[in-house]
Short mmCIF file of C-alpha atoms and ligand atoms in Angstrom, two decimals:
data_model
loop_
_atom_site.label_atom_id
_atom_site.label_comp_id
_atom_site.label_asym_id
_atom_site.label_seq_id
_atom_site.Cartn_x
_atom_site.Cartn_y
_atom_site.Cartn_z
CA UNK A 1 0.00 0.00 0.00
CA UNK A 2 1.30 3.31 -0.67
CA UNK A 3 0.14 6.69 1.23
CA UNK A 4 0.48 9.96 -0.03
CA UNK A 5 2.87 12.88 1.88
CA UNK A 6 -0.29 13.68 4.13
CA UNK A 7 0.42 17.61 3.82
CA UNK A 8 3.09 17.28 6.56
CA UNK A 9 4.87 20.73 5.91
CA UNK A 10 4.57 23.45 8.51
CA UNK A 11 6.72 27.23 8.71
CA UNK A 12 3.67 28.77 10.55
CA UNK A 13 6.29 29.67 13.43
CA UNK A 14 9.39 30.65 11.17
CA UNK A 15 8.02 32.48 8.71
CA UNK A 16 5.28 34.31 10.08
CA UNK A 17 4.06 36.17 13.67
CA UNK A 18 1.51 34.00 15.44
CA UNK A 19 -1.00 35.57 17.44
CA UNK A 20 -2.62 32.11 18.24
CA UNK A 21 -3.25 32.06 22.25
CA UNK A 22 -2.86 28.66 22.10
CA UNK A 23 0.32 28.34 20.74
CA UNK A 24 2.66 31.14 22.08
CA UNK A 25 3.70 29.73 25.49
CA UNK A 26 4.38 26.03 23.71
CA UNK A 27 6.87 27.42 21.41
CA UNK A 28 10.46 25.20 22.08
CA UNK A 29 13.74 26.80 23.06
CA UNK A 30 16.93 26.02 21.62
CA UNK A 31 17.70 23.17 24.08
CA UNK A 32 14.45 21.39 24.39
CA UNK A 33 14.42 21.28 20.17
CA UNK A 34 17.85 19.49 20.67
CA UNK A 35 15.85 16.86 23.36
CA UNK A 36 13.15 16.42 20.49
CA UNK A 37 15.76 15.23 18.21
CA UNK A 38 17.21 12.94 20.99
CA UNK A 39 13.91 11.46 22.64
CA UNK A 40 11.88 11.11 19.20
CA UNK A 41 12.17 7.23 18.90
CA UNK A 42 9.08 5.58 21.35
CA UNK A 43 10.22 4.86 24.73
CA UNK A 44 13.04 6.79 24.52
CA UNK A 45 13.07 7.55 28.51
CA UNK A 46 12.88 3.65 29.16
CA UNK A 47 16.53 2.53 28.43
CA UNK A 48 17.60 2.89 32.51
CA UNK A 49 13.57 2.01 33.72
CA UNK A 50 14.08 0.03 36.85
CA UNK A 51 9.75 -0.21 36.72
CA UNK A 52 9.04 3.45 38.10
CA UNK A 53 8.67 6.11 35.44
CA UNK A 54 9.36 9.09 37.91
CA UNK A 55 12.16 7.28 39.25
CA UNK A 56 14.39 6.78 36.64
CA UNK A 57 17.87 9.09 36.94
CA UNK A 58 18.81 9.09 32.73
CA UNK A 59 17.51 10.99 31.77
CA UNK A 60 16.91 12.33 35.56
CA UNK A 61 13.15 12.34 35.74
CA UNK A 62 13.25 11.98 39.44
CA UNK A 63 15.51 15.08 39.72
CA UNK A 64 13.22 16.55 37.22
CA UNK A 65 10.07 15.87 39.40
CA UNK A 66 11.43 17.26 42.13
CA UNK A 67 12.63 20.44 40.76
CA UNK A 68 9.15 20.92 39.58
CA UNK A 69 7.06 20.29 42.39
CA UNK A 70 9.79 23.20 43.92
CA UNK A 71 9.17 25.33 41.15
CA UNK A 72 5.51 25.31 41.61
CA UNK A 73 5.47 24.79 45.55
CA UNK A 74 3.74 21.86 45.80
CA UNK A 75 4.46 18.68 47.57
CA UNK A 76 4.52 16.00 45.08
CA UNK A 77 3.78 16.08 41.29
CA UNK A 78 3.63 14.21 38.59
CA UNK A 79 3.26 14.36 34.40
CA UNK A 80 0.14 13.40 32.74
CA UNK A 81 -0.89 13.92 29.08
CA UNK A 82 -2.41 17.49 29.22
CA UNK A 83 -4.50 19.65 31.92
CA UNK A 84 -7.18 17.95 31.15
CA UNK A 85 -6.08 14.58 31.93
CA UNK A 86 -5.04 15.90 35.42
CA UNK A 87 -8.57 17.49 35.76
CA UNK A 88 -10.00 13.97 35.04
CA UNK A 89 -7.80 12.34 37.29
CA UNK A 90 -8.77 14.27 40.38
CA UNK A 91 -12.01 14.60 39.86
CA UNK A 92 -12.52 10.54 39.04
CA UNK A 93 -10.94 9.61 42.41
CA UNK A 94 -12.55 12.56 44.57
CA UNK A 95 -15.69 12.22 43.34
CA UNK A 96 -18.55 9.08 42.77
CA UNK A 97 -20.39 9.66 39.68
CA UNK A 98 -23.33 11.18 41.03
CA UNK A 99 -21.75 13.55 42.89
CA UNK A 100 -21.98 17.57 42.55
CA UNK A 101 -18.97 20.01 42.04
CA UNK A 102 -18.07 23.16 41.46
CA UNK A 103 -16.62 25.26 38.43
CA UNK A 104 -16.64 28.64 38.04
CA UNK A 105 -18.65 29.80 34.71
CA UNK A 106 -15.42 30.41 32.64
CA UNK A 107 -14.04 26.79 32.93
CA UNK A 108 -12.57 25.41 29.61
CA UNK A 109 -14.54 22.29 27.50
CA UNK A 110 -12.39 20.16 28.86
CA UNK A 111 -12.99 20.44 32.42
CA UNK A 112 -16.60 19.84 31.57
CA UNK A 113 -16.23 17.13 29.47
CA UNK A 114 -13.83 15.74 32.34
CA UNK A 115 -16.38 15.91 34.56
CA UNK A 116 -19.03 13.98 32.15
CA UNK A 117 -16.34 11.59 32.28
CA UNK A 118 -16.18 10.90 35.56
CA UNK A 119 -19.76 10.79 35.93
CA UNK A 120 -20.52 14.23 38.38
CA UNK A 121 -22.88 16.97 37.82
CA UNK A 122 -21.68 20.45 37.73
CA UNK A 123 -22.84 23.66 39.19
CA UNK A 124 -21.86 27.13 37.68
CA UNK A 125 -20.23 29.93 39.17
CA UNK A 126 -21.57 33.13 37.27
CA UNK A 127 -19.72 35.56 35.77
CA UNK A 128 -19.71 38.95 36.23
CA UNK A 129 -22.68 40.43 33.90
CA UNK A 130 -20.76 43.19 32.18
CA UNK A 131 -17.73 43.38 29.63
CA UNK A 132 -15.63 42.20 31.80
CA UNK A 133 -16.68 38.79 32.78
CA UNK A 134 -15.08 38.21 36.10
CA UNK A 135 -15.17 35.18 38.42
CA UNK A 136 -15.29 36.98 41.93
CA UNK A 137 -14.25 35.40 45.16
CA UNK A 138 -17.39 36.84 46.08
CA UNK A 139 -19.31 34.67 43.98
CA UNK A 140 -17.45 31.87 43.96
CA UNK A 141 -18.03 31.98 48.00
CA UNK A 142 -21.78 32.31 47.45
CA UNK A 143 -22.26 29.82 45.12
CA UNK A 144 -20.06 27.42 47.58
CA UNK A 145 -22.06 28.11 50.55
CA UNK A 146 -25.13 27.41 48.82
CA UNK A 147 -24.73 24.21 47.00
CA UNK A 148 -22.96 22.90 50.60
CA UNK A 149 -26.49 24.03 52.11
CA UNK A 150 -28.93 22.85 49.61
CA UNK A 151 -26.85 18.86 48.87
CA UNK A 152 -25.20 18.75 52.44
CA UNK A 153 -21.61 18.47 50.88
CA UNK A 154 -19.39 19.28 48.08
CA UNK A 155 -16.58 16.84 47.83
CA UNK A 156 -14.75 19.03 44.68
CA UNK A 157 -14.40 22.86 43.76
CA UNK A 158 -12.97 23.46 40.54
CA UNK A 159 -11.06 27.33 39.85
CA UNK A 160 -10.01 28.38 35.92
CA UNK A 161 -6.83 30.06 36.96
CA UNK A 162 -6.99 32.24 33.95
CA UNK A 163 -9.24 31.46 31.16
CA UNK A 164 -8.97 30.99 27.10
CA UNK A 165 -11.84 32.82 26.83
CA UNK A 166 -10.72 36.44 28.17
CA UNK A 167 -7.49 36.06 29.73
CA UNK A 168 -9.03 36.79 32.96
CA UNK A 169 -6.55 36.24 36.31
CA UNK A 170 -8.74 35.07 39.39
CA UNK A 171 -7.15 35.15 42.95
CA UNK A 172 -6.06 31.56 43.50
CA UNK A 173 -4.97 32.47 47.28
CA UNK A 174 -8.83 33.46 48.17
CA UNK A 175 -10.44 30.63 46.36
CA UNK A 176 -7.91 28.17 48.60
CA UNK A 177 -8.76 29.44 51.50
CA UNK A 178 -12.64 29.51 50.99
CA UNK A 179 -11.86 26.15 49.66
CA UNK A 180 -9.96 25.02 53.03
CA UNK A 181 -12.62 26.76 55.23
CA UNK A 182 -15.56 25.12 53.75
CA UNK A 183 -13.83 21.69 53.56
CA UNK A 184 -13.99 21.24 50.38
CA UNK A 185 -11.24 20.16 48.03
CA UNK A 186 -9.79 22.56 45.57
CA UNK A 187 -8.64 22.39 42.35
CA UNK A 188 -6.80 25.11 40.63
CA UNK A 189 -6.56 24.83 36.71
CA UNK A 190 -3.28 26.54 35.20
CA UNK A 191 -2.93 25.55 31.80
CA UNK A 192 -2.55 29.40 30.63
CA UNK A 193 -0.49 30.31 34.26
CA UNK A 194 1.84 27.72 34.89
CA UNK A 195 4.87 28.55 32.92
CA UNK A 196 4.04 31.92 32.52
CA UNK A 197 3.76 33.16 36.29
CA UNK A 198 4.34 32.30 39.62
CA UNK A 199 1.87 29.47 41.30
CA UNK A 200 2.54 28.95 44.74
CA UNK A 201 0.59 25.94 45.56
CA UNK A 202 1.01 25.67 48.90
CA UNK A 203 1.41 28.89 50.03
CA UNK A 204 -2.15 29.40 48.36
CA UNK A 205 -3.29 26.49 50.18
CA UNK A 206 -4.49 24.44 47.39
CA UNK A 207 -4.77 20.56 47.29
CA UNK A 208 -4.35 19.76 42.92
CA UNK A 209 -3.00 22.04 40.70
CA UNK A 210 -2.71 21.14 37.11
CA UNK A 211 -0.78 22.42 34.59
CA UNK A 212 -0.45 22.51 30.46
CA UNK A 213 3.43 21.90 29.20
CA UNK A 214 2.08 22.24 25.24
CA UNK A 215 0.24 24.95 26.55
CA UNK A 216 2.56 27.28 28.74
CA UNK A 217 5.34 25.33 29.47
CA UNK A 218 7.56 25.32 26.27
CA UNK A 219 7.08 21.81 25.87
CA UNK A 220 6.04 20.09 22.53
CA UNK A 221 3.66 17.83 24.60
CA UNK A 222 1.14 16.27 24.96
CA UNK A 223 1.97 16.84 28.80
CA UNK A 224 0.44 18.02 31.84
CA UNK A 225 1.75 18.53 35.19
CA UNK A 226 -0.75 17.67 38.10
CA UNK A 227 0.56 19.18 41.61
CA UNK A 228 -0.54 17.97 44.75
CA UNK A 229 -0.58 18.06 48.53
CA UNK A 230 1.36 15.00 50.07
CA UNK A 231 -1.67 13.68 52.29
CA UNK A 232 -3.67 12.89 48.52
CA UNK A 233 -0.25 10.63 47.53
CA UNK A 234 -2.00 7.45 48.94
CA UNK A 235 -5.54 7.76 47.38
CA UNK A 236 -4.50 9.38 43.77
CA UNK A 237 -1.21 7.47 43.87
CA UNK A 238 -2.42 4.30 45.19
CA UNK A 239 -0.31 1.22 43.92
CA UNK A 240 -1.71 -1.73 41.66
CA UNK A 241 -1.76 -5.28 44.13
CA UNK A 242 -0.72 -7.27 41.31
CA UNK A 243 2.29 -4.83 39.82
CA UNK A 244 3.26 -2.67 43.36
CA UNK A 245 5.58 -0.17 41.24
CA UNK A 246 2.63 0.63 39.43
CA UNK A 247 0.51 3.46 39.95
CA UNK A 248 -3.21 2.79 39.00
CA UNK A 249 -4.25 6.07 37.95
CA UNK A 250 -1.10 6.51 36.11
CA UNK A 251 -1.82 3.56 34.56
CA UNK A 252 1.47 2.41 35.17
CA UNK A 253 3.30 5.15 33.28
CA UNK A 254 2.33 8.90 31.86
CA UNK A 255 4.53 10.71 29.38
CA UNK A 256 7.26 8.57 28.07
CA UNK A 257 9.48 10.02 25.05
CA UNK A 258 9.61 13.05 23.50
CA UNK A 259 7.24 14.76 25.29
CA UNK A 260 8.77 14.71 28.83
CA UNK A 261 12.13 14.94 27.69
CA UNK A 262 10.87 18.59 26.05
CA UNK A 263 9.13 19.87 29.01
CA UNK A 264 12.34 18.62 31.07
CA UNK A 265 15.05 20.44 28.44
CA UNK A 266 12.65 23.79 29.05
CA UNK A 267 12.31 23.95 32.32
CA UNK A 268 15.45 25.75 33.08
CA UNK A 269 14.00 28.42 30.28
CA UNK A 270 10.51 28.64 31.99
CA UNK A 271 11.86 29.29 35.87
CA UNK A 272 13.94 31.66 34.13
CA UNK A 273 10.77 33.26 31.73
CA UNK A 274 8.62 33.31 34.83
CA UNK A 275 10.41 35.99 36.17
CA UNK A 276 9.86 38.54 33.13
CA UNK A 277 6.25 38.00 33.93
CA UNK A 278 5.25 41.93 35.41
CA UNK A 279 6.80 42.87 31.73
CA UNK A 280 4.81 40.65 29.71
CA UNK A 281 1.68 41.83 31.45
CA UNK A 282 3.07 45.66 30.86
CA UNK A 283 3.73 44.84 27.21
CA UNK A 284 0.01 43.32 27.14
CA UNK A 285 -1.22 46.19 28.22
CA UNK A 286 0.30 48.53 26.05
CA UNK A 287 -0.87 46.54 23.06
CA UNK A 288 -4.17 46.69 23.96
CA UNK A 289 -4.15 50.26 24.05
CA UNK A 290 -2.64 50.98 20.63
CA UNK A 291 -5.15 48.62 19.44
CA UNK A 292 -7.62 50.17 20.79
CA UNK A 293 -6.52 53.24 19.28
CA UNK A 294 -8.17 52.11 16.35
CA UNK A 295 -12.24 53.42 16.52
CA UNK A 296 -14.29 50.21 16.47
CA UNK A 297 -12.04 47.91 18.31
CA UNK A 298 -12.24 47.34 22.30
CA UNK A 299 -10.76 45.06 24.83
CA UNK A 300 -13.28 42.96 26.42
CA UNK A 301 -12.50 40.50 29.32
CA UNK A 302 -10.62 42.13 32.87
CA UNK A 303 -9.52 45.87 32.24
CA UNK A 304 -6.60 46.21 33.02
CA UNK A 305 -5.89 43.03 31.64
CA UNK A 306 -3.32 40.48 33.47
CA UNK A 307 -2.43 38.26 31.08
CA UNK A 308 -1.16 37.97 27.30
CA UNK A 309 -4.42 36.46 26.37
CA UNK A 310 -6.21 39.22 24.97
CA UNK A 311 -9.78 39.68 23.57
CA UNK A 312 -11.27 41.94 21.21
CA UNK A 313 -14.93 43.28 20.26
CA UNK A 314 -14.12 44.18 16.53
CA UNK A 315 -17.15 45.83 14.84
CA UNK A 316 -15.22 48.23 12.36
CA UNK A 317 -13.24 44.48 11.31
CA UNK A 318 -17.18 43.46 10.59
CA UNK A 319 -18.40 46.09 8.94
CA UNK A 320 -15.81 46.44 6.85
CA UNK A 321 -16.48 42.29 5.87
CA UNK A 322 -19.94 43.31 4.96
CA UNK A 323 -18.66 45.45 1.51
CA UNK A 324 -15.40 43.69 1.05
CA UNK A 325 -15.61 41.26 -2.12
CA UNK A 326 -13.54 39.13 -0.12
CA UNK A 327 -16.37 39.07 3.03
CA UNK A 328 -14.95 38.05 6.06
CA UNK A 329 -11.82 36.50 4.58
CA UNK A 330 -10.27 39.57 4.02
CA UNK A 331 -9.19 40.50 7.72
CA UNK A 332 -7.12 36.72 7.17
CA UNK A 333 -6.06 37.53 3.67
CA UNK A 334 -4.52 40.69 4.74
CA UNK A 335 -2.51 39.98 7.86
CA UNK A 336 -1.44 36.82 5.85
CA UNK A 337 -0.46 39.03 3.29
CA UNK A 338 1.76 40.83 6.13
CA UNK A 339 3.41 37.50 7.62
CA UNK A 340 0.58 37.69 10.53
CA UNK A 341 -1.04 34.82 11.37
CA UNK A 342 -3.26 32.86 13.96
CA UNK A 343 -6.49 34.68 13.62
CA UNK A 344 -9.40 32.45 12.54
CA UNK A 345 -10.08 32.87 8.91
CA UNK A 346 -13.52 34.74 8.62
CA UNK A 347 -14.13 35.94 11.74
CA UNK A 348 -14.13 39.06 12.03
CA UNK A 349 -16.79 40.39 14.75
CA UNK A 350 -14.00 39.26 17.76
CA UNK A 351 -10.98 37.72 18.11
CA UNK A 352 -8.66 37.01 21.13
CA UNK A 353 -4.96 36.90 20.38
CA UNK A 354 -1.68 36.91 22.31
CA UNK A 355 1.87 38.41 21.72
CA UNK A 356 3.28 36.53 24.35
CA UNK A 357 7.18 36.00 24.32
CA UNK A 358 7.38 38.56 20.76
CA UNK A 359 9.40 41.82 20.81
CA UNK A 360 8.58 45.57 20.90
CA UNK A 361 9.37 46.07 17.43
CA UNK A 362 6.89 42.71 16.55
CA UNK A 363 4.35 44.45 18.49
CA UNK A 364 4.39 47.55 16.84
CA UNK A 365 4.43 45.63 13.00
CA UNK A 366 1.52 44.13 14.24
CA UNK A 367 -0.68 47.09 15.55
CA UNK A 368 0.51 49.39 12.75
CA UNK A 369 -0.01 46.61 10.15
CA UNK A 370 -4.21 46.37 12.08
CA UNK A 371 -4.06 49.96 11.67
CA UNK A 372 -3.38 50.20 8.11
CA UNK A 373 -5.79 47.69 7.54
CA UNK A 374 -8.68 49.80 8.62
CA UNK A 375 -7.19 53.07 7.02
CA UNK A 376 -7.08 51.41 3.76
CA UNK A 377 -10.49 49.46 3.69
CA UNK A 378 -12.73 51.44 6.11
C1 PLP B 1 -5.81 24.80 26.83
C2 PLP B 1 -6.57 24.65 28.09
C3 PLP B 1 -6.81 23.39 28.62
C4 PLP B 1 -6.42 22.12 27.94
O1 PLP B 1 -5.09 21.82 28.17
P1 PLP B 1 -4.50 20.40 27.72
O2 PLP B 1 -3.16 20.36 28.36
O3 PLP B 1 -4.43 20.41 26.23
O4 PLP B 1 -5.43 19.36 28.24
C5 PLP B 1 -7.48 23.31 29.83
N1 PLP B 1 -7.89 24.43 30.47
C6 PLP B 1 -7.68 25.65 29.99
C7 PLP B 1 -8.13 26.85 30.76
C8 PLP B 1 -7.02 25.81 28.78
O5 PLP B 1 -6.84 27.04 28.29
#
């Protein structure tokens, strides 16, 4: 049988600006692209395995494991395939199907198709019913302290550390300790904050954090990082009878190649990147307001904004789709046309975008390149 190439070209990162969200904090540094080319062959981590995946010392995933948990002040962690695999696993062992918990209104898809998974209902904490779309402490409280009072207990509270939606920060520290008052167990999900800015697990007072390393942690992934205090180790780390090295929820072994290797290569980077993180937020900020320069476009989501993750309400990008020849393609056509990509092709009503990790002088290309855009066409 013969099979064609299967398209398998891609230059989206070298030969154009990407203002993809999704993809900025995943891009690899210079030493984890070296790992890649070492770790690519299956099992690559397995030629020292003594039967523990986290224990193995070459590569030094042990070392590695502890250097993370450090870096993110938890206890104990370990890698699993993405955030949302960590979601899943929390939620399946804290939880019996049948049982209620808690997400604020902003959660990703995957946390609620995690929680299908595993079988639990879900109630909402609302947004904030303006532009900005917050997820207040306030609320978050409320909606708590009700749902404990109306089904007796919550076993499982579930916080969107910052969102893909609107880039919106929530305060991790107050959500632990509401968590730890009400005795409930918290969950903080950072796939768009861990690798990007500090989390202080413990110091926050949380029991799970999870983490994203295709999403914010320079890795090439799939790979999450799920945090956690020491007294869960028994019950989400419980050992198989019939293989003891094994642990069940692990299913033995997580990550094993090319995507661990990655995530370990960059971590040095990311501890380092972390630190630039009040001058990413300042460089967000000022890109919102050139952009917003332009009459017709306006930041929605938290304002100031916190994060990289920006999104816009665009009607002058619309209105100009409604005369264009081109319709809505044009705002996709155009940018391509300028070596700037990552915006949805034919949307033009909103988009959210990121400059994470990109220079002043990118910045500016890109705002003066939306700028002429409008001029021209408007
Ligand atoms: C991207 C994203 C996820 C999914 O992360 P994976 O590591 O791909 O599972 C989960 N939650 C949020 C908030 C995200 O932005």
């Amino acid at each position: 049988m013969e099979c064609e190439n299967y398209n398998l070209t891609r230059d989206m990162e070298r030969e154009n600006l990407n203002l993809n969200p999704l993809q900025r904090g995943g891009i690899l540094p210079e030493a984890a692209r070296e790992a890649l080319y070492d770790f690519g062959d299956g099992y690559s981590v397995c030629d020292y395995c003594a039967g523990r995946l986290d224990e193995i010392n070459k590569p030094s995933i042990n070392n590695f494991l502890g250097d993370l948990a450090k870096f993110i002040d938890s206890d104990l962690v370990r890698t699993v395939h993405g955030a949302r695999e960590g979601k899943f696993t929390v939620i399946n062992k804290i939880c019996n199907p049948g049982d209620s918990v808690v997400i604020d209104s902003n959660a990703h898809y995957t946390t609620y198709i995690a929680c299908e998974r595993a079988g639990v209902e879900i109630i909402e904490v609302p947004s904030t019913d303006d532009n900005e779309k917050k997820i207040t402490m306030d609320n978050y409280k409320k909606t708590l302290e009700k749902s404990i009072d109306e089904l007796g207990e919550i076993k499982l509270a579930l916080l969107t550390h910052v969102d893909g939606d609107y880039g919106n920060l929530t305060d991790a520290k107050k959500f632990g300790k509401i968590c730890k008052d009400l005795g409930v167990v918290s969950l903080l999900n950072c796939a768009y904050s861990m690798g990007r800015l500090p989390i202080k697990a413990n110091e926050w007072e949380l029991d799970f954090v999870v983490g994203s390393g295709h999403k914010s942690m320079a890795a090439s992934g799939p790979i999450g990082v799920l945090g956690m205090k020491s007294e869960w180790e028994e019950i989400i780390l419980n050992r198989s009878p019939k293989y003891p090295k094994k642990e069940v929820e692990m299913l033995g072994c997580t990550s094993r190649g090319a995507p661990i290797a990655t995530l370990m290569a960059s971590l040095p980077y990311v501890i380092e990147r972390v630190n630039n993180w009040d001058s990413e937020v300042q460089k967000s900020r000022k890109f919102v307001k050139e952009l917003e320069k332009i009459d017709g476009i306006r930041q929605i989501g938290e304002n100031p904004t916190k994060h990289d993750l920006v999104r816009f309400n665009t009607p002058i990008l619309h209105e100009i789709g409604l005369k264009h020849q081109r319709k809505g393609f044009y705002l996709y056509e155009e940018l391509k046309s300028r070596k700037i990509t990552g915006i949805k092709r034919g949307q033009t009503e909103w988009f959210k975008c990121s400059t994470y990790g990109m220079t002043d002088k990118q910045r500016t290309y890109i705002v003066d390149s939306f700028k002429e855009i409008v001029e021209k066409l408007s």
